[in-house]
Coordinates of C-alpha atoms in Angstrom, one line a residue:
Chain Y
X1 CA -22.1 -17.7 -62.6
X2 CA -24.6 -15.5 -63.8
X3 CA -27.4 -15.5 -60.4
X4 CA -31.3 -14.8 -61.1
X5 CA -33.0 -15.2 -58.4
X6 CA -32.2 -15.6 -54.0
X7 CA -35.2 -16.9 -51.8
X8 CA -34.5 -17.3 -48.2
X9 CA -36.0 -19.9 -46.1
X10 CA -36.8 -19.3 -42.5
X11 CA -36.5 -22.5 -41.0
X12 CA -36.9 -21.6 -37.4
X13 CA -40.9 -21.0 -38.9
X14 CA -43.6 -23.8 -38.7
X15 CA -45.6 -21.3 -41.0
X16 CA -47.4 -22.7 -44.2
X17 CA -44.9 -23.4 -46.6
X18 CA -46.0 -20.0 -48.8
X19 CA -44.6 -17.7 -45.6
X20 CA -41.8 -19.1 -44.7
X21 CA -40.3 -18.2 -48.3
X22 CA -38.7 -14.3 -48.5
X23 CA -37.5 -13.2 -52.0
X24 CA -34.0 -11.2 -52.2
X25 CA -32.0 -9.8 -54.7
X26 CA -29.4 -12.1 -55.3
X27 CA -26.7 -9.4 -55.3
X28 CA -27.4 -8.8 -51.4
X29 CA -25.8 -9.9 -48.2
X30 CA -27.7 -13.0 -47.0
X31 CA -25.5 -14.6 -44.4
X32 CA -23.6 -13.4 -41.0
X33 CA -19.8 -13.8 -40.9
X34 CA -20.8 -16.0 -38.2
X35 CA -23.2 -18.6 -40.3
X36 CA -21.7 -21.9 -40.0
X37 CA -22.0 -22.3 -44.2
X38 CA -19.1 -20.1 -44.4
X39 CA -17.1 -20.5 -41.2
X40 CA -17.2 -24.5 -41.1
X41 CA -18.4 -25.5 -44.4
X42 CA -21.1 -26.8 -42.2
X43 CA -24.1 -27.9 -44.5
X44 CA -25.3 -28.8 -47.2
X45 CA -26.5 -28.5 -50.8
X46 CA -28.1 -30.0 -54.0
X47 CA -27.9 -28.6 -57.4
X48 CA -31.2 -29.0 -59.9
X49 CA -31.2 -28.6 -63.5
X50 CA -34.4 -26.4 -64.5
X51 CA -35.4 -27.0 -68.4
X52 CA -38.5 -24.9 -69.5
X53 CA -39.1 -24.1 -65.6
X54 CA -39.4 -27.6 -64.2
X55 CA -36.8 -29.1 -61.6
X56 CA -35.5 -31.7 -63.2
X57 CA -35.2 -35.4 -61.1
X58 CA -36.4 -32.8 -58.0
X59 CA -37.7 -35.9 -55.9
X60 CA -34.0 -38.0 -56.6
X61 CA -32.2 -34.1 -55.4
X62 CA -34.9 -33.9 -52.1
X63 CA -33.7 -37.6 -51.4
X64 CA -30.3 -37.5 -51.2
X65 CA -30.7 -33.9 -49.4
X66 CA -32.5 -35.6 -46.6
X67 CA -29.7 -38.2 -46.8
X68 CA -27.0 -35.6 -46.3
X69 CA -28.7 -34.1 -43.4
X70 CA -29.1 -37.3 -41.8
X71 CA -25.3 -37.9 -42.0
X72 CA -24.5 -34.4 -40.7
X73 CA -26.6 -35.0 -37.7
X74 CA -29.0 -32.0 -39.1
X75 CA -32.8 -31.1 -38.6
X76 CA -34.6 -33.3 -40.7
X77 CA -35.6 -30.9 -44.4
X78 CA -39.2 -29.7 -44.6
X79 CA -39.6 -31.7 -47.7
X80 CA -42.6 -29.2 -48.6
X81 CA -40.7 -26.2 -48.0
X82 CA -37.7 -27.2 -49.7
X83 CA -39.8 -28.6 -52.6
X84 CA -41.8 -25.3 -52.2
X85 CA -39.0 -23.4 -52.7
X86 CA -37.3 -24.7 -55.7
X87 CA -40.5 -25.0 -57.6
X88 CA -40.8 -21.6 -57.4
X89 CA -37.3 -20.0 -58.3
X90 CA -37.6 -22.9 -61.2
X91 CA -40.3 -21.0 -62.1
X92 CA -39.2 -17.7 -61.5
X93 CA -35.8 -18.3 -63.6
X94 CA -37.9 -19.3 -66.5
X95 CA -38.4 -16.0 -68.0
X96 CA -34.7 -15.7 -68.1
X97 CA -33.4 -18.6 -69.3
X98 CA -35.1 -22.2 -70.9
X99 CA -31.8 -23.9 -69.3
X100 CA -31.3 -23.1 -65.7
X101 CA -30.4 -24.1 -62.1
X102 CA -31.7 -24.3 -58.7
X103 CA -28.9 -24.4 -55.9
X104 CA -30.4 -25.4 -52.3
X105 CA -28.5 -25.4 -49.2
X106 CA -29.2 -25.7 -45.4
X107 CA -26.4 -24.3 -43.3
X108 CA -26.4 -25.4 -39.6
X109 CA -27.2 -21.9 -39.0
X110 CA -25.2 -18.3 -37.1
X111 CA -23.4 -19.5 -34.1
X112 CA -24.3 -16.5 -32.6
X113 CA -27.9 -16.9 -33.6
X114 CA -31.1 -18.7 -32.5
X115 CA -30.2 -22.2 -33.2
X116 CA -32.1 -22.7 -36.3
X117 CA -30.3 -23.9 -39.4
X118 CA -30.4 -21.3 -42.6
X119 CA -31.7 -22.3 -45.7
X120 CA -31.3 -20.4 -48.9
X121 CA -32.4 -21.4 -52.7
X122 CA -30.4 -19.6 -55.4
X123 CA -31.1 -19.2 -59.2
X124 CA -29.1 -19.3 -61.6
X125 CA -27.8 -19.7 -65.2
X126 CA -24.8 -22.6 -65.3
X127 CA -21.6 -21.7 -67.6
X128 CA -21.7 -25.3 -68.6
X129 CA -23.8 -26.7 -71.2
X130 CA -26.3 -23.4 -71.6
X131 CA -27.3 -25.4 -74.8
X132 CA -28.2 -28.6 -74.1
X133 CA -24.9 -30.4 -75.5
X134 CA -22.4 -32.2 -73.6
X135 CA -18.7 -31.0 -74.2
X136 CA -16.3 -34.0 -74.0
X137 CA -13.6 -33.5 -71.3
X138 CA -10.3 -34.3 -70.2
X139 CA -9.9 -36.4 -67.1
X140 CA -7.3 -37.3 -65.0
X141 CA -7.3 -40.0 -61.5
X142 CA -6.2 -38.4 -58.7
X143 CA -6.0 -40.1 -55.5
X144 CA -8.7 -39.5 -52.6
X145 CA -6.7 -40.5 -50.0
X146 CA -9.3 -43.4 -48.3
X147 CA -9.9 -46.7 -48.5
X148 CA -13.0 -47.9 -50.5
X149 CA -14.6 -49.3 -47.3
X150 CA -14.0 -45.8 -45.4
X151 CA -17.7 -45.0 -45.4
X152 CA -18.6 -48.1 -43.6
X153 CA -15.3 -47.6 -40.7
X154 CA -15.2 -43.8 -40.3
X155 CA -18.4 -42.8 -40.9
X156 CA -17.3 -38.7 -39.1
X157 CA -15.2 -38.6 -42.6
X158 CA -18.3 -38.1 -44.2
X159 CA -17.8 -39.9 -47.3
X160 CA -21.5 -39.9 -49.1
X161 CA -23.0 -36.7 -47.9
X162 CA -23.2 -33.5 -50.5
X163 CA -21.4 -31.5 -48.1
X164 CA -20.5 -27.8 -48.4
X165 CA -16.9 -28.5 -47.0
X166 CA -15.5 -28.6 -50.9
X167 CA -12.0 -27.0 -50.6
X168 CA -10.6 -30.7 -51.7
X169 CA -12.9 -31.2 -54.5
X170 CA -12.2 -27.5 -55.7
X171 CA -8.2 -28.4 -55.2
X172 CA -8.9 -31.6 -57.1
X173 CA -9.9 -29.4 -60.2
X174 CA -7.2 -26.8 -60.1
X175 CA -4.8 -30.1 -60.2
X176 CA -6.7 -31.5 -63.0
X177 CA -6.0 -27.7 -64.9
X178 CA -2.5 -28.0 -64.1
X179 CA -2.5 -31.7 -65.6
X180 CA -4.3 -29.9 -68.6
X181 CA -7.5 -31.5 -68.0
X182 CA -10.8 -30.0 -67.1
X183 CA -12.3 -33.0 -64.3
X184 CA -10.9 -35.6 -62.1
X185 CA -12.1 -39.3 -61.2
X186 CA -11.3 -40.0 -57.8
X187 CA -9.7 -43.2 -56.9
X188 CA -9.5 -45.2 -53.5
X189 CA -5.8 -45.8 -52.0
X190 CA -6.7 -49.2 -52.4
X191 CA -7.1 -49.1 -55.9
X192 CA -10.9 -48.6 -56.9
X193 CA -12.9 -46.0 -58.9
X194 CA -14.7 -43.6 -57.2
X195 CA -16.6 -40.4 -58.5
X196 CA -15.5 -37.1 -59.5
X197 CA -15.5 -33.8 -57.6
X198 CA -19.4 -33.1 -59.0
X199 CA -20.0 -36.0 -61.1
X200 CA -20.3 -39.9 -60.7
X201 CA -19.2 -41.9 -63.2
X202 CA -20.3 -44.4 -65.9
X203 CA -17.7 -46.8 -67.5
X204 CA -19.0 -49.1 -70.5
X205 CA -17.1 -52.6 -69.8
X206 CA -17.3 -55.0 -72.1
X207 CA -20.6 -53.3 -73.4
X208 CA -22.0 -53.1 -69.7
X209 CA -22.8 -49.5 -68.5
X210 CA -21.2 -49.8 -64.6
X211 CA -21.6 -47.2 -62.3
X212 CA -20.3 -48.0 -58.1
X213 CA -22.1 -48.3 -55.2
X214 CA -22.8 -46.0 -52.8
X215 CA -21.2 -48.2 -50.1
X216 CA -17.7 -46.8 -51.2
X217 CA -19.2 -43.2 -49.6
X218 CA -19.8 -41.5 -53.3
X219 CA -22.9 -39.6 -53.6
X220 CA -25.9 -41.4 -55.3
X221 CA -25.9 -39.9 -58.6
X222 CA -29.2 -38.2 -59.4
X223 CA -28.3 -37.7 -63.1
X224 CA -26.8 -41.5 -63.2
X225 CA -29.3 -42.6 -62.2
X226 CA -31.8 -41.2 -65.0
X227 CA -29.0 -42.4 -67.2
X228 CA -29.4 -45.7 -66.5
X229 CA -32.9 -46.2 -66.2
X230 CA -32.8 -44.6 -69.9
X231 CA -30.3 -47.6 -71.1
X232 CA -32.6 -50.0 -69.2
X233 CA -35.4 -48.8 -71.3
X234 CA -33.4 -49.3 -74.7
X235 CA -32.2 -53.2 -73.2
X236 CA -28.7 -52.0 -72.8
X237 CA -27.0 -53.7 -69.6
X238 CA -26.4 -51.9 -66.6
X239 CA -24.7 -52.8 -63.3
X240 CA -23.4 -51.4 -60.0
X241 CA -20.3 -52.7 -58.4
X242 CA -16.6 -52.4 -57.8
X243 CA -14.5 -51.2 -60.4
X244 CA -11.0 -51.2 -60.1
X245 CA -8.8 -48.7 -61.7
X246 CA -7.1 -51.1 -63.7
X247 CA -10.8 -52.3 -65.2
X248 CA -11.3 -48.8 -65.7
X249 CA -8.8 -48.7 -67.9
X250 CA -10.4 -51.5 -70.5
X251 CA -13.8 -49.2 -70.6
X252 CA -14.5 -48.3 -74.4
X253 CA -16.2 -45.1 -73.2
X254 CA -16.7 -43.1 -69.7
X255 CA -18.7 -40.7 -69.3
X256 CA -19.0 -38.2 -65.9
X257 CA -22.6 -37.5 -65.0
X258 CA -23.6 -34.6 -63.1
X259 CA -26.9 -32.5 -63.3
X260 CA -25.5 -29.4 -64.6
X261 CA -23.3 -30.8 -67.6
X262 CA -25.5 -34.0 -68.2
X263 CA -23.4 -37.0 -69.2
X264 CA -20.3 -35.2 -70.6
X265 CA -18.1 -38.0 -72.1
X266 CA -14.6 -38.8 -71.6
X267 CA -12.2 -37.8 -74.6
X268 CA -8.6 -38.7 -72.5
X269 CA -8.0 -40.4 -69.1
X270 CA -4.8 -39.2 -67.5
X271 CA -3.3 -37.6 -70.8
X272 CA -4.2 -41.3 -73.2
X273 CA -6.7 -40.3 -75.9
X274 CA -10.3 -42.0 -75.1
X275 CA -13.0 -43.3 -77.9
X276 CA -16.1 -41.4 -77.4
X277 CA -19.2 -42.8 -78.7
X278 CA -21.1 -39.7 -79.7
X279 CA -24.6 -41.7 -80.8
X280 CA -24.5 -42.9 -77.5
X281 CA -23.8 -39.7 -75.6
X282 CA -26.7 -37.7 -77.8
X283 CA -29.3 -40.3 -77.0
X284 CA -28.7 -40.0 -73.1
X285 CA -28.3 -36.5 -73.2
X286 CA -31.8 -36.3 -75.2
X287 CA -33.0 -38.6 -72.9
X288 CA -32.1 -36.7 -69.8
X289 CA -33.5 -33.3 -71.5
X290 CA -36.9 -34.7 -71.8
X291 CA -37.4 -35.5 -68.2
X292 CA -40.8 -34.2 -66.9
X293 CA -39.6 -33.6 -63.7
Chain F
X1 CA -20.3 -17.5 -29.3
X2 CA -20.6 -13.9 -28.4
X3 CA -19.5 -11.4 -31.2
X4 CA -18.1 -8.2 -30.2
X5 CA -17.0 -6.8 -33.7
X6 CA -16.8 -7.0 -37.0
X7 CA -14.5 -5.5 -39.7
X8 CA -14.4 -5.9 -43.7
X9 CA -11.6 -6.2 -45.4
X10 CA -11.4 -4.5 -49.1
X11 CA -9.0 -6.5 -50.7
X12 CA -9.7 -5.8 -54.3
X13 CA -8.2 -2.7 -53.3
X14 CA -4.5 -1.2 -53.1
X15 CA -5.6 1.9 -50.8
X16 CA -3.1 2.4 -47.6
X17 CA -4.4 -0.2 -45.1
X18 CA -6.4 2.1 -42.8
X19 CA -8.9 3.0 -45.6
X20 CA -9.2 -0.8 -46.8
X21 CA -10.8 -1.6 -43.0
X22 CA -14.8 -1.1 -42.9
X23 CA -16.3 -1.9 -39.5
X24 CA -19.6 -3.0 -39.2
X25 CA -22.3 -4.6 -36.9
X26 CA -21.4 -8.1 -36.4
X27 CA -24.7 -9.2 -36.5
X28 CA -25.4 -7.5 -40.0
X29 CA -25.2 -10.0 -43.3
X30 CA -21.2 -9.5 -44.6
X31 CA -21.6 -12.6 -47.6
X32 CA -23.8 -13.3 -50.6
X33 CA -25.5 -16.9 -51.0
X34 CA -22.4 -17.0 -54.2
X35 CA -19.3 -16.3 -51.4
X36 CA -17.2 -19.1 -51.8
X37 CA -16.9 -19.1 -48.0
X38 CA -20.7 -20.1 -47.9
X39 CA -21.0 -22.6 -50.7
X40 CA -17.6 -24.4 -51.2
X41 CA -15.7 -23.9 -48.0
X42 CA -13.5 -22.4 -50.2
X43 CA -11.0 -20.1 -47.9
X44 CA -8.6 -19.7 -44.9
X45 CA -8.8 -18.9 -41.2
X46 CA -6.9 -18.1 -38.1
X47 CA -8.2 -17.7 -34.7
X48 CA -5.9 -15.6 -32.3
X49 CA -6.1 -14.9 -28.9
X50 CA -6.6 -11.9 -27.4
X51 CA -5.1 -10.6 -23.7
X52 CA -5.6 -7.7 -22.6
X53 CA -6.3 -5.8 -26.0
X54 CA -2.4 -8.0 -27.8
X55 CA -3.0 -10.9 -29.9
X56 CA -1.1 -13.9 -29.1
X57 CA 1.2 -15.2 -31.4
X58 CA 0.0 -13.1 -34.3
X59 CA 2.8 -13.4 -36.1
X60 CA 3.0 -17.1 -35.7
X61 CA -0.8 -17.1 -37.2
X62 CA -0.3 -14.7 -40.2
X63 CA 2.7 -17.0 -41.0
X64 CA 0.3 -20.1 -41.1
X65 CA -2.5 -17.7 -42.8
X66 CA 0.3 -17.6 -45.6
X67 CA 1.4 -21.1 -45.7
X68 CA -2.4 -21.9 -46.3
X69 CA -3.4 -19.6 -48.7
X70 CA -0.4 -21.0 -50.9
X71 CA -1.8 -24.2 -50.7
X72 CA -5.3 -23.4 -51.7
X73 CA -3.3 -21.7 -54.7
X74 CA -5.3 -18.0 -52.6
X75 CA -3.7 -15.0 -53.5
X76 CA -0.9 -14.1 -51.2
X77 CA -2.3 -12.3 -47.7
X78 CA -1.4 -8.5 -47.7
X79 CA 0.6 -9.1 -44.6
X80 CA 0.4 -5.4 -43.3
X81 CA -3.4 -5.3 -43.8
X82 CA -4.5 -8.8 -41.8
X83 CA -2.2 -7.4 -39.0
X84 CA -3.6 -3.9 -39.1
X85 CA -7.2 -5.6 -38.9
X86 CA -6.2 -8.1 -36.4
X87 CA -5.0 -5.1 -33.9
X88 CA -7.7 -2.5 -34.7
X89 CA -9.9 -5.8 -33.6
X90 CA -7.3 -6.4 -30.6
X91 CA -8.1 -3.2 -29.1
X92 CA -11.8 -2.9 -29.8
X93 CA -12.4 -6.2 -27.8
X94 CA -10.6 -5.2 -25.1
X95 CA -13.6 -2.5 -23.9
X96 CA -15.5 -5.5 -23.8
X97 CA -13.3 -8.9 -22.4
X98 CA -9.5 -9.1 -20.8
X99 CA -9.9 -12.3 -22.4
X100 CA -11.1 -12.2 -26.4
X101 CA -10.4 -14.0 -29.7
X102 CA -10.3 -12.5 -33.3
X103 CA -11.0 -15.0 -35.7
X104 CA -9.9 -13.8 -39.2
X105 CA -10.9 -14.9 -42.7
X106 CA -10.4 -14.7 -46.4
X107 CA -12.2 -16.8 -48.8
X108 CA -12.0 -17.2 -52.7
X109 CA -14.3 -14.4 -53.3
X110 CA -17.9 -14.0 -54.9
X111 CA -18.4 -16.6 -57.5
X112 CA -21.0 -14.2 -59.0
X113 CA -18.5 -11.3 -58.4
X114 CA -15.4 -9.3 -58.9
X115 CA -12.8 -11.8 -58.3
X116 CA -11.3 -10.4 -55.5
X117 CA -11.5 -12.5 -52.6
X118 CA -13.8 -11.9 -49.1
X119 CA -12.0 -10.6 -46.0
X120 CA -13.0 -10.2 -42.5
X121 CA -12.3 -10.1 -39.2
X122 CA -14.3 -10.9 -36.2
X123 CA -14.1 -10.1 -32.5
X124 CA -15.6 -12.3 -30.0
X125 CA -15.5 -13.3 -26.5
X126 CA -14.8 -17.3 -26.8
X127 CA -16.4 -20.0 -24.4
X128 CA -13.4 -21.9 -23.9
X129 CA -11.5 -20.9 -20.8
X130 CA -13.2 -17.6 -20.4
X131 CA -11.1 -16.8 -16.9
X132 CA -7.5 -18.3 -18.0
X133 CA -8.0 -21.9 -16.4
X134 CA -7.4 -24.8 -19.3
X135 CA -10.1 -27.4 -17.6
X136 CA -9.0 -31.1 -18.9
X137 CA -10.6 -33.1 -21.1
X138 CA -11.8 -36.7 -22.5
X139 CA -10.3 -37.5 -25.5
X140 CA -10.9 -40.1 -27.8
X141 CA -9.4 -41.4 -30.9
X142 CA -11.0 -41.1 -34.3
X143 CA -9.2 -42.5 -37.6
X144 CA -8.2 -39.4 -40.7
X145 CA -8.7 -41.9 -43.3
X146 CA -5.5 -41.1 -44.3
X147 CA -1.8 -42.6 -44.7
X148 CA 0.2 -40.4 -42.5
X149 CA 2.6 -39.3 -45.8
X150 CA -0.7 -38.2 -47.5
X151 CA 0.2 -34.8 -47.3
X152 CA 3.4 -35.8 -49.6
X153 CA 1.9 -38.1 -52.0
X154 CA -1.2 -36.1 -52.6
X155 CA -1.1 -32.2 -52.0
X156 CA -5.0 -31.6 -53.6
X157 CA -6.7 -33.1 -50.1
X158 CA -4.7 -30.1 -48.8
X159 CA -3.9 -32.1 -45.7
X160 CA -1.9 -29.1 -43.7
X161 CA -4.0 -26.2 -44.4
X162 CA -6.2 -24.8 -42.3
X163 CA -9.1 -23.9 -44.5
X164 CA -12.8 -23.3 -44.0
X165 CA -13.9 -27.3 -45.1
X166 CA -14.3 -28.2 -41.4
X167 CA -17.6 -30.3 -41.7
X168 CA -15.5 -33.3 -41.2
X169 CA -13.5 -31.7 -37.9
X170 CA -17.3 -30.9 -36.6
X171 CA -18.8 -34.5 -37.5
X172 CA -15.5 -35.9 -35.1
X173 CA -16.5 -33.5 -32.5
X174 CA -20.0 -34.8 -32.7
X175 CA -18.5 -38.2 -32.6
X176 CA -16.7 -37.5 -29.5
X177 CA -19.6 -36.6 -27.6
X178 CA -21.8 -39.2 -28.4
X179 CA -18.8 -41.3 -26.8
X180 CA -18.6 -39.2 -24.1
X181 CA -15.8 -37.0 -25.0
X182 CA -15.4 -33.7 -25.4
X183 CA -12.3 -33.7 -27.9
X184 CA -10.2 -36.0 -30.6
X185 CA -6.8 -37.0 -31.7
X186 CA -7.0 -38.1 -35.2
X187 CA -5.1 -41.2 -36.6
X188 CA -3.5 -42.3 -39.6
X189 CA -5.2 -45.3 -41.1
X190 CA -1.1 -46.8 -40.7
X191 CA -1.1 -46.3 -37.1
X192 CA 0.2 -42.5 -36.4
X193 CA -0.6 -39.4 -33.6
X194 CA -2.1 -36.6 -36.2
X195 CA -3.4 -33.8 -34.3
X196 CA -7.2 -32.9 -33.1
X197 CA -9.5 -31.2 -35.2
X198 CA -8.7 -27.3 -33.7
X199 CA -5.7 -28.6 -31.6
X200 CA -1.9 -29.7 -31.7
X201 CA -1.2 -33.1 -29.6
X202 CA 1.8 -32.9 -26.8
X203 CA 3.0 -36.1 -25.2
X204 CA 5.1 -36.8 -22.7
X205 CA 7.1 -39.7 -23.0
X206 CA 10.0 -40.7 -20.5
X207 CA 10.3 -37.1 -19.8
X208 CA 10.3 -36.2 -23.3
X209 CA 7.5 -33.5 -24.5
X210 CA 7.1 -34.8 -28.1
X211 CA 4.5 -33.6 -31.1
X212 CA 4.1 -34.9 -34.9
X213 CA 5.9 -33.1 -38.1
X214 CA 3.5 -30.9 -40.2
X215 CA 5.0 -33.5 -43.0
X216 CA 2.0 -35.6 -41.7
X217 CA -0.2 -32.9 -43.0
X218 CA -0.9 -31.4 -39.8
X219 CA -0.7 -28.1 -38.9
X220 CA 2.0 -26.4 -37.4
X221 CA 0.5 -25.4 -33.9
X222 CA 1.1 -21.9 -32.6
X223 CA 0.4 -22.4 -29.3
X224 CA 2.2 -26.0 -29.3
X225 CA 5.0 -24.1 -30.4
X226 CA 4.8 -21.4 -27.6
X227 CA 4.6 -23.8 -25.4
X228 CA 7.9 -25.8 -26.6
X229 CA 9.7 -22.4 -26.2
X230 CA 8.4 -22.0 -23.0
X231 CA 9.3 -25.7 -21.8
X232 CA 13.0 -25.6 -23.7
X233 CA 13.5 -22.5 -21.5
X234 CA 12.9 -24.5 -18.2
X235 CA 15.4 -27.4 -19.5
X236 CA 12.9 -29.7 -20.6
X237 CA 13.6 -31.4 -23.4
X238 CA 11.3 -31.5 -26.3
X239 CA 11.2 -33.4 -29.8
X240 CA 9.2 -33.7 -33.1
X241 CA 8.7 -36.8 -34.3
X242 CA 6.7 -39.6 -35.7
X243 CA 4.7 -40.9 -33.1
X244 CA 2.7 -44.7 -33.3
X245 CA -1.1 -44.6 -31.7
X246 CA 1.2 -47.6 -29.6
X247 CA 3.6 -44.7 -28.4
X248 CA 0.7 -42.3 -27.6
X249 CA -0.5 -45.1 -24.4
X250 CA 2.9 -45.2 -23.2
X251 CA 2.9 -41.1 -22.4
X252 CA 2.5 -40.4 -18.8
X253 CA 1.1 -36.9 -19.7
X254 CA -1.2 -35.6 -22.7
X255 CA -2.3 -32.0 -23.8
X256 CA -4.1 -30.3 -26.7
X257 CA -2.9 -27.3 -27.7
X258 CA -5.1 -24.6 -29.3
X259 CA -5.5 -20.7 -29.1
X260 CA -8.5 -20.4 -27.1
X261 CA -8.1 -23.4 -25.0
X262 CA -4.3 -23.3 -24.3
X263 CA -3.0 -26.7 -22.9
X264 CA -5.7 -28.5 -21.8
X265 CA -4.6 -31.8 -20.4
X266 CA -6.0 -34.7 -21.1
X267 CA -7.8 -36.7 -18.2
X268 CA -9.0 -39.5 -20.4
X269 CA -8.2 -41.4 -23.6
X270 CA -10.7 -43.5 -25.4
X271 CA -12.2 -44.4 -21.8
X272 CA -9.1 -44.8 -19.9
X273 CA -8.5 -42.7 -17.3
X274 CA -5.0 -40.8 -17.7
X275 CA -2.8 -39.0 -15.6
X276 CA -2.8 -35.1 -15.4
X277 CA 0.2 -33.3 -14.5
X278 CA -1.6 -30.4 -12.9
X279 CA 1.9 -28.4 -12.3
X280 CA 3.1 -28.4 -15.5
X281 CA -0.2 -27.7 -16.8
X282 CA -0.5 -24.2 -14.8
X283 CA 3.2 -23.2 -15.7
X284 CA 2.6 -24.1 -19.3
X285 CA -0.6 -22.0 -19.8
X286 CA 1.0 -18.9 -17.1
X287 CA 3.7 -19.1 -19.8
X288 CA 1.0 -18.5 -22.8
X289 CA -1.4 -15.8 -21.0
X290 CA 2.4 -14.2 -20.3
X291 CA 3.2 -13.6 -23.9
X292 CA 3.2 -10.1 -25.1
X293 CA 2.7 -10.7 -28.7

């Protein structure tokens, strides 16, 4: 990870949006051994994709971040100050690179501190896909452990929220490197697809685009969903529901969507070679890459 | 939580374990917004007790520091180094509590650095049973989500480690209280004891003080295990088992075990009042303040 730019975010502050916003190097210290990011995993994050200096599906990112908080029993975001925030080190990272990120995350702040949660936006250039193109990858299913329906019956599991408690998910990939594969779909005890680590998935059945619903406590996919609102707009067919593993395994191509890699198709499931429709793939990637914001 | 000190631990380095120590304000920034601490929950932890200037059981935790960090595929702990920072921590607290913790940690590293994990060790007074007394608690009983051989079948949800993903352990707490509660034994979706989220579960059952297998992916409780040495050498007999949620209502007598709470016996369980067997309860936790190491 090569890092650009740090902004903190004093949250404790009901300043204008321009003052609560404090540059740093990115190579400094930032957090206490006592902020609750890095003792508890406690908080929470988003990723954005910067092309030419403009968040990309920012408002989708800002969503889902309010979602997470929600679930995690955190303050509400300052939309403004978050969104303040990001459009700025978007802009910021622009001289560096036409292809950046954004990383936000709200910790539930020091527990030896004031109470108030800290909030940091990071730039930075992504290893994956500094060109635009979308390397096809190696997947393997690994078990999640839950049933599909966990979201709904435990909701403390916190299935759905963009967490920064990611030891599993990072686990999940070293197993997939072991397996010789580079990503992982997750799959519920009971049988059904669910998303991968940092990417939600898109299975073309029977020449419908499927994607699963948010019920089964997967994150709503911000780069999915750009996806699909691209294939509605060429008439292709698109639906959200259940997919079992075993339907999975009739898809003539998968892709893995995520905002840093784009829709990166599938090229073998668990070791079996996968067709990978490259016309396809191009068109959503072009698609994606000329997002306005 | 009130910090008391602070050391660094230089672990890219090979230097004798005196010079590898840097102490520092506690209240300084130690991590960058790229520690994988901060933004993955990507790392290990132990919390010992500390009486009168000796950690409890440090041995006991440096062996579970290691079993975790092979899980999380870590680099193996430089044993003599964790326990020279955990006793130059030991006897810095001690000028300031007769009763202190030291919570130690070691994370992945900087993902924008060296490669060399983040180490450090942190000295604080803890809230929990400040004066030695183990007040009891209401307990109430949340389900893991998981299969209780989860730990077997799928070794990537690291299910056994004690790592620093705890958002989920913290979002059960918060469960807890909004059911008036103050603590949690986990359940396996199939009907088994687990353990709490910072606590091993004791049960007495016809006389018998019983606690789970770390097979179910729990972790091997130092002070559980303290306090089955200390109750074996009274005559009391003790077993590790499998025990049903069915089993658990049939126990005359409950505790959580933990480092800074002791045994704190359990006064209620999902709303129902339970017996506390206040004797026991003050031999058991006389037994752990009267460890010398």
């Amino acid at each position: 990870m090569h890092t650009l730019t740090l902004h903190r975010l004093d949250l404790g502050s009901e300043a204008a949006v321009e003052d609560c916003l404090i540059g740093l190097d990115p190579h400094e210290t930032l957090l206490t051994a006592t902020d609750l990011s890095a003792t508890r995993g406690d908080g929470i994050f988003e990723t954005v994709v910067v092309v030419d200096g403009i968040p990309q599906a920012l408002d989708a990112h800002l969503d889902r971040f309010e979602r997470s908080a929600a679930m995690l029993d955190l303050p509400a975001p300052r939309r403004d100050l978050w969104q303040h925030a990001v459009t700025v080190s978007a802009g910021a990272i622009r001289a560096h690179t036409a292809r950046g990120a954004v990383k936000f995350v709200m910790s539930r702040g020091d527990e030896a501190g004031s109470g108030a949660p800290t909030g940091w936006a990071l730039g930075f250039a992504p290893h994956s896909r500094p060109d635009g193109s979308a390397p096809s990858i190696d997947v393997v299913l690994l078990d999640r452990g839950y049933r599909h329906d966990v979201a709904e019956t435990s909701p403390w599991l916190l299935q759905g929220a963009k967490t920064l408690s990611y030891a599993v998910n990072m686990a999940a990939l070293r197993e997939a490197h072991r397996r010789g594969a580079q990503d992982v779909v997750f799959t519920s005890i009971d049988g059904y697809v669910l998303e991968g680590p940092n990417s939600t998935v898109i299975a073309r059945i029977e020449g419908v685009y499927t994607t699963v619903p948010t019920e089964l406590g997967v994150l709503p996919g911000t780069t999915q969903g750009d996806a699909f609102a691209a294939l509605e707009g060429w008439g292709a067919p698109v639906e959200t529901r259940l997919l079992s593993v075993d339907e999975l395994r009739t898809a003539d191509a998968i892709w893995l969507c995520s905002s840093t890699r784009g829709a990166a198709p599938v090229r073998s499931l668990d070791g079996e070679p996968w067709s990978v429709d490259s016309l396809v793939t191009v068109r959503l990637n072009d698609a994606l890459d000329a997002r306005k914001a």
